[in-house]
């Protein structure tokens, strides 16, 4: 049987590399592992650390828009675990990021909320 240990990375394609780079590094505070410009693709690839996993942030010229609303098949959202959801929400709103009302997961009793990256990609905060 296949043994999967953990998620290694999630890949995100953005429409404006500089705006998304600032969002993920300065607002979300994710450390940069490596930034690469691939001239043959006219594309940046930014590797960001998220705990034991990574986000690969890509820019591609003329990439089509992703359907987020109404919800479509496929990957629904990316969730980040936080220790204190109230503190995390305060940090995001302090940077002008709109955050939905904090809700409680009826199965786990944990608090969570959603917000979006600059391209409207749904992101979730989930309290530890």
CSV table of N, CA, C and O in Angstrom, one decimal:
chain,number,residue,atom,x,y,z
A,1,UNK,N,0.8,-1.2,0.0
A,1,UNK,CA,0.0,0.0,0.0
A,1,UNK,C,0.9,1.2,0.0
A,1,UNK,O,1.9,1.3,0.7
A,2,UNK,N,0.5,2.2,-0.7
A,2,UNK,CA,1.2,3.5,-0.8
A,2,UNK,C,1.2,4.2,0.6
A,2,UNK,O,0.2,4.2,1.3
A,3,UNK,N,2.4,4.7,1.0
A,3,UNK,CA,2.5,5.3,2.3
A,3,UNK,C,2.8,6.8,2.0
A,3,UNK,O,3.9,7.1,1.6
A,4,UNK,N,1.8,7.7,2.3
A,4,UNK,CA,2.1,9.1,2.2
A,4,UNK,C,2.3,9.7,3.6
A,4,UNK,O,1.6,9.4,4.5
A,5,UNK,N,3.4,10.4,3.7
A,5,UNK,CA,3.9,10.9,5.1
A,5,UNK,C,3.2,12.2,5.5
A,5,UNK,O,2.8,12.3,6.6
A,6,UNK,N,3.1,13.1,4.5
A,6,UNK,CA,2.5,14.4,4.8
A,6,UNK,C,2.4,15.2,3.5
A,6,UNK,O,2.9,14.8,2.5
A,7,UNK,N,1.7,16.3,3.6
A,7,UNK,CA,1.7,17.2,2.4
A,7,UNK,C,3.0,18.0,2.3
A,7,UNK,O,3.5,18.6,3.3
A,8,UNK,N,3.6,17.9,1.2
A,8,UNK,CA,4.9,18.6,1.0
A,8,UNK,C,4.7,20.1,0.6
A,8,UNK,O,5.3,20.9,1.2
A,9,UNK,N,3.8,20.3,-0.4
A,9,UNK,CA,3.6,21.7,-0.8
A,9,UNK,C,2.2,21.8,-1.5
A,9,UNK,O,1.6,20.9,-1.9
A,10,UNK,N,1.8,23.1,-1.5
A,10,UNK,CA,0.6,23.4,-2.3
A,10,UNK,C,1.1,24.5,-3.3
A,10,UNK,O,1.9,25.4,-2.9
A,11,UNK,N,0.7,24.5,-4.5
A,11,UNK,CA,1.1,25.4,-5.6
A,11,UNK,C,-0.1,26.4,-5.9
A,11,UNK,O,-1.2,26.0,-6.0
A,12,UNK,N,0.3,27.7,-6.0
A,12,UNK,CA,-0.7,28.7,-6.2
A,12,UNK,C,-0.2,29.5,-7.4
A,12,UNK,O,1.0,30.0,-7.4
A,13,UNK,N,-1.0,29.8,-8.4
A,13,UNK,CA,-0.7,30.7,-9.5
A,13,UNK,C,-1.4,32.0,-9.3
A,13,UNK,O,-2.6,32.0,-9.1
A,14,UNK,N,-0.6,33.1,-9.3
A,14,UNK,CA,-1.2,34.4,-9.0
A,14,UNK,C,-1.2,35.2,-10.2
A,14,UNK,O,-0.5,35.0,-11.2
A,15,UNK,N,-2.0,36.3,-10.2
A,15,UNK,CA,-2.1,37.2,-11.4
A,15,UNK,C,-1.1,38.3,-11.3
A,15,UNK,O,-0.7,38.8,-12.3
A,16,UNK,N,-0.8,38.8,-10.1
A,16,UNK,CA,0.2,39.9,-9.9
A,16,UNK,C,1.2,39.4,-8.9
A,16,UNK,O,1.0,39.4,-7.7
A,17,UNK,N,2.4,39.0,-9.4
A,17,UNK,CA,3.4,38.4,-8.6
A,17,UNK,C,3.8,39.3,-7.4
A,17,UNK,O,3.9,38.8,-6.3
A,18,UNK,N,4.1,40.6,-7.6
A,18,UNK,CA,4.5,41.5,-6.5
A,18,UNK,C,3.5,41.6,-5.5
A,18,UNK,O,3.8,41.6,-4.3
A,19,UNK,N,2.2,41.8,-5.9
A,19,UNK,CA,1.1,41.9,-4.9
A,19,UNK,C,1.0,40.6,-4.1
A,19,UNK,O,0.9,40.7,-2.8
A,20,UNK,N,1.0,39.5,-4.7
A,20,UNK,CA,0.9,38.2,-4.0
A,20,UNK,C,2.1,37.9,-3.1
A,20,UNK,O,2.0,37.4,-2.0
A,21,UNK,N,3.3,38.2,-3.6
A,21,UNK,CA,4.5,38.0,-2.8
A,21,UNK,C,4.4,38.9,-1.6
A,21,UNK,O,4.7,38.3,-0.5
A,22,UNK,N,4.0,40.1,-1.6
A,22,UNK,CA,3.9,40.9,-0.5
A,22,UNK,C,2.8,40.4,0.5
A,22,UNK,O,3.0,40.3,1.7
A,23,UNK,N,1.7,39.9,0.0
A,23,UNK,CA,0.6,39.3,0.8
A,23,UNK,C,1.1,38.1,1.6
A,23,UNK,O,1.0,38.1,2.8
A,24,UNK,N,1.8,37.2,0.9
A,24,UNK,CA,2.2,36.0,1.6
A,24,UNK,C,3.4,36.1,2.5
A,24,UNK,O,3.5,35.5,3.5
A,25,UNK,N,4.3,37.1,2.1
A,25,UNK,CA,5.5,37.2,3.0
A,25,UNK,C,5.3,38.3,4.0
A,25,UNK,O,5.8,38.1,5.2
A,26,UNK,N,4.7,39.4,3.7
A,26,UNK,CA,4.6,40.5,4.7
A,26,UNK,C,3.3,40.4,5.5
A,26,UNK,O,3.4,40.7,6.7
A,27,UNK,N,2.2,40.1,4.9
A,27,UNK,CA,0.9,40.1,5.7
A,27,UNK,C,0.8,38.7,6.4
A,27,UNK,O,0.5,38.7,7.6
A,28,UNK,N,1.0,37.6,5.7
A,28,UNK,CA,0.9,36.3,6.3
A,28,UNK,C,2.2,35.9,7.0
A,28,UNK,O,2.2,35.0,7.9
A,29,UNK,N,3.3,36.6,6.7
A,29,UNK,CA,4.6,36.4,7.4
A,29,UNK,C,5.3,35.1,7.1
A,29,UNK,O,6.1,34.6,7.9
A,30,UNK,N,5.0,34.5,5.9
A,30,UNK,CA,5.7,33.3,5.5
A,30,UNK,C,7.1,33.5,5.1
A,30,UNK,O,7.3,34.4,4.2
A,31,UNK,N,8.1,32.8,5.6
A,31,UNK,CA,9.5,33.0,5.2
A,31,UNK,C,9.8,32.4,3.8
A,31,UNK,O,9.2,31.4,3.4
A,32,UNK,N,10.6,33.2,3.1
A,32,UNK,CA,11.0,32.8,1.8
A,32,UNK,C,12.1,31.7,1.9
A,32,UNK,O,13.1,31.9,2.6
A,33,UNK,N,11.9,30.6,1.2
A,33,UNK,CA,13.0,29.6,1.1
A,33,UNK,C,13.9,29.9,-0.1
A,33,UNK,O,15.1,29.9,-0.1
A,34,UNK,N,13.2,30.1,-1.3
A,34,UNK,CA,14.0,30.4,-2.5
A,34,UNK,C,13.0,31.1,-3.5
A,34,UNK,O,11.9,30.8,-3.6
A,35,UNK,N,13.6,32.1,-4.2
A,35,UNK,CA,12.9,32.8,-5.3
A,35,UNK,C,13.7,32.6,-6.6
A,35,UNK,O,14.9,32.8,-6.6
A,36,UNK,N,12.9,32.2,-7.6
A,36,UNK,CA,13.6,31.9,-8.9
A,36,UNK,C,12.8,32.5,-10.0
A,36,UNK,O,11.6,32.5,-10.0
A,37,UNK,N,13.5,33.1,-11.0
A,37,UNK,CA,12.9,33.6,-12.2
A,37,UNK,C,13.2,32.7,-13.3
A,37,UNK,O,14.4,32.4,-13.5
A,38,UNK,N,12.2,32.2,-14.0
A,38,UNK,CA,12.4,31.2,-15.1
A,38,UNK,C,12.1,32.0,-16.4
A,38,UNK,O,11.0,32.1,-16.8
A,39,UNK,N,13.2,32.5,-17.0
A,39,UNK,CA,13.1,33.3,-18.2
A,39,UNK,C,12.3,32.6,-19.3
A,39,UNK,O,11.5,33.3,-20.0
A,40,UNK,N,12.6,31.4,-19.5
A,40,UNK,CA,12.0,30.7,-20.7
A,40,UNK,C,10.4,30.6,-20.5
A,40,UNK,O,9.7,30.5,-21.5
A,41,UNK,N,9.9,30.7,-19.3
A,41,UNK,CA,8.5,30.7,-19.0
A,41,UNK,C,7.9,32.0,-18.7
A,41,UNK,O,6.8,32.2,-18.4
A,42,UNK,N,8.8,33.0,-18.6
A,42,UNK,CA,8.5,34.4,-18.1
A,42,UNK,C,7.7,34.3,-16.8
A,42,UNK,O,6.7,34.9,-16.6
A,43,UNK,N,8.3,33.5,-15.9
A,43,UNK,CA,7.5,33.1,-14.7
A,43,UNK,C,8.5,33.1,-13.4
A,43,UNK,O,9.6,32.6,-13.5
A,44,UNK,N,7.9,33.7,-12.3
A,44,UNK,CA,8.6,33.5,-11.0
A,44,UNK,C,8.0,32.3,-10.3
A,44,UNK,O,6.9,31.9,-10.5
A,45,UNK,N,8.9,31.7,-9.5
A,45,UNK,CA,8.5,30.7,-8.5
A,45,UNK,C,9.1,31.1,-7.2
A,45,UNK,O,10.3,31.2,-7.1
A,46,UNK,N,8.2,31.2,-6.2
A,46,UNK,CA,8.6,31.6,-4.9
A,46,UNK,C,8.2,30.5,-3.9
A,46,UNK,O,7.1,30.2,-3.8
A,47,UNK,N,9.2,29.9,-3.3
A,47,UNK,CA,9.0,28.8,-2.3
A,47,UNK,C,8.9,29.4,-0.9
A,47,UNK,O,9.9,30.2,-0.5
A,48,UNK,N,7.8,29.2,-0.3
A,48,UNK,CA,7.6,29.8,1.1
A,48,UNK,C,7.4,28.6,2.1
A,48,UNK,O,6.8,27.6,1.8
A,49,UNK,N,7.9,28.9,3.3
A,49,UNK,CA,7.9,27.9,4.4
A,49,UNK,C,6.6,28.0,5.2
A,49,UNK,O,6.2,29.2,5.5
A,50,UNK,N,5.9,26.9,5.4
A,50,UNK,CA,4.6,26.9,6.2
A,50,UNK,C,4.8,25.7,7.1
A,50,UNK,O,4.4,24.6,6.8
A,51,UNK,N,5.4,25.9,8.3
A,51,UNK,CA,5.6,24.8,9.2
A,51,UNK,C,6.5,23.8,8.5
A,51,UNK,O,7.6,24.2,8.0
A,52,UNK,N,6.1,22.5,8.5
A,52,UNK,CA,6.9,21.5,7.8
A,52,UNK,C,6.5,21.4,6.3
A,52,UNK,O,7.1,20.5,5.7
A,53,UNK,N,5.7,22.2,5.8
A,53,UNK,CA,5.3,22.2,4.4
A,53,UNK,C,5.7,23.5,3.7
A,53,UNK,O,6.3,24.4,4.3
A,54,UNK,N,5.4,23.6,2.4
A,54,UNK,CA,5.7,24.7,1.6
A,54,UNK,C,4.5,25.2,0.7
A,54,UNK,O,3.6,24.4,0.4
A,55,UNK,N,4.6,26.4,0.3
A,55,UNK,CA,3.7,26.9,-0.7
A,55,UNK,C,4.6,27.3,-1.8
A,55,UNK,O,5.6,28.0,-1.6
A,56,UNK,N,4.3,26.9,-3.1
A,56,UNK,CA,5.0,27.4,-4.3
A,56,UNK,C,4.1,28.4,-4.9
A,56,UNK,O,3.0,28.1,-5.3
A,57,UNK,N,4.6,29.7,-4.9
A,57,UNK,CA,3.8,30.8,-5.5
A,57,UNK,C,4.4,31.0,-6.9
A,57,UNK,O,5.6,31.3,-7.1
A,58,UNK,N,3.5,30.8,-8.0
A,58,UNK,CA,3.9,31.0,-9.3
A,58,UNK,C,3.3,32.2,-10.0
A,58,UNK,O,2.2,32.5,-9.6
A,59,UNK,N,4.0,32.8,-11.0
A,59,UNK,CA,3.4,33.8,-11.8
A,59,UNK,C,3.5,33.2,-13.3
A,59,UNK,O,4.6,32.8,-13.6
A,60,UNK,N,2.4,33.2,-14.0
A,60,UNK,CA,2.4,32.8,-15.4
A,60,UNK,C,1.7,33.9,-16.2
A,60,UNK,O,0.6,34.3,-15.8
A,61,UNK,N,2.2,34.4,-17.3
A,61,UNK,CA,1.5,35.4,-18.1
A,61,UNK,C,0.2,34.8,-18.6
A,61,UNK,O,0.2,33.7,-19.1
A,62,UNK,N,-0.9,35.6,-18.5
A,62,UNK,CA,-2.2,35.3,-19.0
A,62,UNK,C,-2.8,34.0,-18.5
A,62,UNK,O,-3.5,33.3,-19.2
A,63,UNK,N,-2.5,33.6,-17.3
A,63,UNK,CA,-3.1,32.4,-16.7
A,63,UNK,C,-4.6,32.7,-16.5
A,63,UNK,O,-5.0,33.8,-16.1
A,64,UNK,N,-5.5,31.7,-16.8
A,64,UNK,CA,-6.9,31.9,-16.7
A,64,UNK,C,-7.3,32.1,-15.2
A,64,UNK,O,-6.6,31.6,-14.3
A,65,UNK,N,-8.4,32.8,-15.0
A,65,UNK,CA,-8.9,33.0,-13.6
A,65,UNK,C,-9.4,31.6,-13.1
A,65,UNK,O,-9.9,30.8,-13.8
A,66,UNK,N,-9.3,31.5,-11.8
A,66,UNK,CA,-9.8,30.3,-11.0
A,66,UNK,C,-11.2,30.6,-10.6
A,66,UNK,O,-11.5,31.7,-10.1
A,67,UNK,N,-12.1,29.6,-10.7
A,67,UNK,CA,-13.5,29.8,-10.3
A,67,UNK,C,-13.5,29.5,-8.8
A,67,UNK,O,-13.1,28.4,-8.3
A,68,UNK,N,-13.8,30.5,-8.0
A,68,UNK,CA,-13.9,30.3,-6.5
A,68,UNK,C,-15.3,30.3,-6.0
A,68,UNK,O,-15.7,29.6,-5.1
A,69,UNK,N,-16.1,31.2,-6.6
A,69,UNK,CA,-17.5,31.3,-6.2
A,69,UNK,C,-18.4,31.4,-7.4
A,69,UNK,O,-18.1,32.2,-8.3
A,70,UNK,N,-19.4,30.5,-7.6
A,70,UNK,CA,-19.8,29.5,-6.6
A,70,UNK,C,-18.7,28.5,-6.5
A,70,UNK,O,-17.9,28.3,-7.4
A,71,UNK,N,-18.7,27.7,-5.4
A,71,UNK,CA,-17.7,26.7,-5.2
A,71,UNK,C,-17.7,25.7,-6.4
A,71,UNK,O,-18.8,25.3,-6.8
A,72,UNK,N,-16.5,25.4,-6.9
A,72,UNK,CA,-16.4,24.5,-8.0
A,72,UNK,C,-15.7,23.2,-7.5
A,72,UNK,O,-15.1,23.2,-6.4
A,73,UNK,N,-15.7,22.2,-8.4
A,73,UNK,CA,-15.0,21.0,-8.0
A,73,UNK,C,-13.5,21.2,-7.9
A,73,UNK,O,-13.0,22.2,-8.5
A,74,UNK,N,-12.9,20.3,-7.2
A,74,UNK,CA,-11.4,20.4,-7.1
A,74,UNK,C,-11.0,21.0,-5.8
A,74,UNK,O,-11.8,21.0,-4.8
A,75,UNK,N,-9.8,21.4,-5.6
A,75,UNK,CA,-9.3,21.9,-4.4
A,75,UNK,C,-10.2,23.1,-3.9
A,75,UNK,O,-10.4,24.1,-4.7
A,76,UNK,N,-10.7,23.0,-2.7
A,76,UNK,CA,-11.6,24.0,-2.2
A,76,UNK,C,-10.9,25.2,-1.6
A,76,UNK,O,-11.2,26.4,-1.9
A,77,UNK,N,-10.0,25.0,-0.7
A,77,UNK,CA,-9.3,26.0,0.0
A,77,UNK,C,-8.0,25.5,0.6
A,77,UNK,O,-7.8,24.3,0.7
A,78,UNK,N,-7.2,26.4,1.1
A,78,UNK,CA,-6.0,26.1,1.8
A,78,UNK,C,-6.2,26.6,3.2
A,78,UNK,O,-6.6,27.7,3.5
A,79,UNK,N,-5.9,25.7,4.2
A,79,UNK,CA,-6.1,26.1,5.6
A,79,UNK,C,-4.8,26.2,6.4
A,79,UNK,O,-3.9,25.3,6.2
A,80,UNK,N,-4.7,27.2,7.2
A,80,UNK,CA,-3.5,27.4,8.0
A,80,UNK,C,-3.9,27.3,9.5
A,80,UNK,O,-4.9,27.9,10.0
A,81,UNK,N,-3.1,26.5,10.2
A,81,UNK,CA,-3.4,26.3,11.7
A,81,UNK,C,-2.7,27.5,12.4
A,81,UNK,O,-1.6,27.9,12.1
A,82,UNK,N,-3.5,28.1,13.4
A,82,UNK,CA,-3.0,29.2,14.2
A,82,UNK,C,-3.2,28.9,15.7
A,82,UNK,O,-4.1,28.1,16.0
A,83,UNK,N,-2.4,29.4,16.5
A,83,UNK,CA,-2.6,29.2,18.0
A,83,UNK,C,-3.7,30.0,18.5
A,83,UNK,O,-4.5,29.5,19.4
A,84,UNK,N,-3.9,31.3,18.0
A,84,UNK,CA,-4.9,32.2,18.6
A,84,UNK,C,-5.6,32.9,17.4
A,84,UNK,O,-5.0,33.7,16.7
A,85,UNK,N,-6.8,32.4,17.1
A,85,UNK,CA,-7.5,32.9,15.9
A,85,UNK,C,-7.8,34.4,16.1
A,85,UNK,O,-7.8,35.2,15.1
A,86,UNK,N,-8.1,34.9,17.3
A,86,UNK,CA,-8.5,36.3,17.5
A,86,UNK,C,-7.3,37.2,17.2
A,86,UNK,O,-7.4,38.2,16.5
A,87,UNK,N,-6.1,36.8,17.6
A,87,UNK,CA,-4.9,37.5,17.3
A,87,UNK,C,-4.6,37.5,15.8
A,87,UNK,O,-4.3,38.5,15.2
A,88,UNK,N,-4.8,36.3,15.2
A,88,UNK,CA,-4.5,36.2,13.7
A,88,UNK,C,-5.5,37.1,12.9
A,88,UNK,O,-5.1,37.8,12.0
A,89,UNK,N,-6.8,37.1,13.3
A,89,UNK,CA,-7.8,37.9,12.6
A,89,UNK,C,-7.4,39.4,12.8
A,89,UNK,O,-7.5,40.2,11.9
A,90,UNK,N,-7.0,39.8,14.0
A,90,UNK,CA,-6.6,41.1,14.2
A,90,UNK,C,-5.5,41.6,13.4
A,90,UNK,O,-5.4,42.7,12.8
A,91,UNK,N,-4.5,40.7,13.2
A,91,UNK,CA,-3.3,41.0,12.3
A,91,UNK,C,-3.8,41.2,10.9
A,91,UNK,O,-3.4,42.1,10.2
A,92,UNK,N,-4.7,40.3,10.4
A,92,UNK,CA,-5.1,40.4,9.0
A,92,UNK,C,-6.0,41.7,8.8
A,92,UNK,O,-5.7,42.4,7.8
A,93,UNK,N,-6.9,41.9,9.7
A,93,UNK,CA,-7.8,43.1,9.5
A,93,UNK,C,-6.9,44.4,9.7
A,93,UNK,O,-7.2,45.4,9.0
A,94,UNK,N,-5.9,44.3,10.5
A,94,UNK,CA,-5.0,45.5,10.6
A,94,UNK,C,-4.2,45.8,9.3
A,94,UNK,O,-3.8,46.9,9.1
A,95,UNK,N,-4.1,44.8,8.4
A,95,UNK,CA,-3.5,45.0,7.1
A,95,UNK,C,-4.6,45.2,6.0
A,95,UNK,O,-4.3,45.2,4.8
A,96,UNK,N,-5.8,45.4,6.4
A,96,UNK,CA,-6.9,45.7,5.5
A,96,UNK,C,-7.5,44.4,4.8
A,96,UNK,O,-8.2,44.6,3.8
A,97,UNK,N,-7.2,43.2,5.3
A,97,UNK,CA,-7.7,42.0,4.7
A,97,UNK,C,-9.1,41.7,5.3
A,97,UNK,O,-9.2,41.7,6.6
A,98,UNK,N,-10.1,41.5,4.5
A,98,UNK,CA,-11.4,41.2,4.9
A,98,UNK,C,-11.5,39.8,5.4
A,98,UNK,O,-11.0,38.9,4.7
A,99,UNK,N,-12.0,39.6,6.6
A,99,UNK,CA,-12.1,38.2,7.2
A,99,UNK,C,-13.5,38.0,7.6
A,99,UNK,O,-14.2,38.8,8.1
A,100,UNK,N,-14.0,36.8,7.3
A,100,UNK,CA,-15.4,36.4,7.6
A,100,UNK,C,-15.5,36.2,9.1
A,100,UNK,O,-14.5,36.1,9.9
A,101,UNK,N,-16.7,36.2,9.6
A,101,UNK,CA,-17.0,36.0,11.0
A,101,UNK,C,-16.4,34.6,11.5
A,101,UNK,O,-16.5,33.6,10.7
A,102,UNK,N,-15.8,34.6,12.6
A,102,UNK,CA,-15.3,33.4,13.2
A,102,UNK,C,-16.4,32.4,13.6
A,102,UNK,O,-17.4,32.8,14.2
A,103,UNK,N,-16.3,31.2,13.1
A,103,UNK,CA,-17.3,30.2,13.4
A,103,UNK,C,-16.7,29.0,14.2
A,103,UNK,O,-15.5,28.9,14.3
A,104,UNK,N,-17.5,28.1,14.6
A,104,UNK,CA,-17.1,26.9,15.4
A,104,UNK,C,-17.4,25.7,14.5
A,104,UNK,O,-18.5,25.5,14.1
A,105,UNK,N,-16.4,24.8,14.3
A,105,UNK,CA,-16.6,23.6,13.6
A,105,UNK,C,-17.4,22.7,14.5
A,105,UNK,O,-17.0,22.3,15.6
A,106,UNK,N,-18.6,22.3,14.0
A,106,UNK,CA,-19.5,21.5,14.8
A,106,UNK,C,-19.0,20.1,15.1
A,106,UNK,O,-19.5,19.5,16.1
A,107,UNK,N,-18.1,19.6,14.4
A,107,UNK,CA,-17.5,18.3,14.6
A,107,UNK,C,-16.4,18.3,15.6
A,107,UNK,O,-16.3,17.5,16.5
A,108,UNK,N,-15.5,19.3,15.5
A,108,UNK,CA,-14.3,19.3,16.4
A,108,UNK,C,-14.4,20.3,17.5
A,108,UNK,O,-13.6,20.2,18.5
A,109,UNK,N,-15.3,21.3,17.4
A,109,UNK,CA,-15.4,22.3,18.4
A,109,UNK,C,-14.3,23.4,18.3
A,109,UNK,O,-14.3,24.3,19.1
A,110,UNK,N,-13.5,23.3,17.2
A,110,UNK,CA,-12.5,24.3,17.0
A,110,UNK,C,-13.0,25.5,16.2
A,110,UNK,O,-13.9,25.4,15.4
A,111,UNK,N,-12.4,26.7,16.5
A,111,UNK,CA,-12.8,27.9,15.8
A,111,UNK,C,-12.1,28.1,14.5
A,111,UNK,O,-10.9,27.7,14.4
A,112,UNK,N,-12.8,28.6,13.5
A,112,UNK,CA,-12.2,28.8,12.2
A,112,UNK,C,-12.8,30.0,11.5
A,112,UNK,O,-13.9,30.5,11.9
A,113,UNK,N,-12.1,30.5,10.5
A,113,UNK,CA,-12.7,31.6,9.6
A,113,UNK,C,-12.0,31.6,8.3
A,113,UNK,O,-11.0,30.9,8.1
A,114,UNK,N,-12.6,32.3,7.3
A,114,UNK,CA,-12.0,32.4,6.0
A,114,UNK,C,-11.7,33.8,5.6
A,114,UNK,O,-12.3,34.8,6.1
A,115,UNK,N,-10.7,33.9,4.7
A,115,UNK,CA,-10.3,35.2,4.1
A,115,UNK,C,-9.8,34.8,2.7
A,115,UNK,O,-9.8,33.6,2.3
A,116,UNK,N,-9.4,35.7,1.9
A,116,UNK,CA,-8.9,35.5,0.5
A,116,UNK,C,-7.6,36.1,0.2
A,116,UNK,O,-7.3,37.2,0.8
A,117,UNK,N,-6.9,35.5,-0.6
A,117,UNK,CA,-5.6,36.1,-1.1
A,117,UNK,C,-5.9,37.2,-2.2
A,117,UNK,O,-7.1,37.4,-2.5
A,118,UNK,N,-4.9,37.9,-2.7
A,118,UNK,CA,-5.2,38.9,-3.7
A,118,UNK,C,-6.0,38.5,-4.9
A,118,UNK,O,-6.6,39.3,-5.6
A,119,UNK,N,-5.9,37.2,-5.2
A,119,UNK,CA,-6.7,36.7,-6.4
A,119,UNK,C,-8.0,36.0,-6.0
A,119,UNK,O,-8.6,35.4,-6.9
A,120,UNK,N,-8.4,36.1,-4.8
A,120,UNK,CA,-9.7,35.6,-4.4
A,120,UNK,C,-9.6,34.1,-4.0
A,120,UNK,O,-10.6,33.5,-3.8
A,121,UNK,N,-8.4,33.5,-3.9
A,121,UNK,CA,-8.2,32.2,-3.5
A,121,UNK,C,-8.7,32.0,-2.0
A,121,UNK,O,-8.2,32.8,-1.1
A,122,UNK,N,-9.6,31.2,-1.7
A,122,UNK,CA,-10.1,31.0,-0.3
A,122,UNK,C,-9.0,30.5,0.6
A,122,UNK,O,-8.4,29.4,0.3
A,123,UNK,N,-8.8,31.1,1.7
A,123,UNK,CA,-7.8,30.7,2.7
A,123,UNK,C,-8.5,30.6,4.0
A,123,UNK,O,-9.4,31.4,4.3
A,124,UNK,N,-8.2,29.6,4.8
A,124,UNK,CA,-8.8,29.4,6.1
A,124,UNK,C,-7.8,29.5,7.2
A,124,UNK,O,-6.7,29.1,7.1
A,125,UNK,N,-8.2,30.1,8.4
A,125,UNK,CA,-7.5,30.0,9.6
A,125,UNK,C,-8.2,29.0,10.5
A,125,UNK,O,-9.4,29.1,10.6
A,126,UNK,N,-7.5,28.1,11.1
A,126,UNK,CA,-8.1,27.0,11.9
A,126,UNK,C,-7.3,27.0,13.2
A,126,UNK,O,-6.1,26.8,13.2
A,127,UNK,N,-8.1,27.2,14.3
A,127,UNK,CA,-7.4,27.4,15.6
A,127,UNK,C,-6.9,26.0,16.1
A,127,UNK,O,-7.7,25.0,16.1
A,128,UNK,N,-5.7,26.0,16.6
A,128,UNK,CA,-5.1,24.7,17.2
A,128,UNK,C,-5.9,24.2,18.3
A,128,UNK,O,-6.4,24.9,19.2
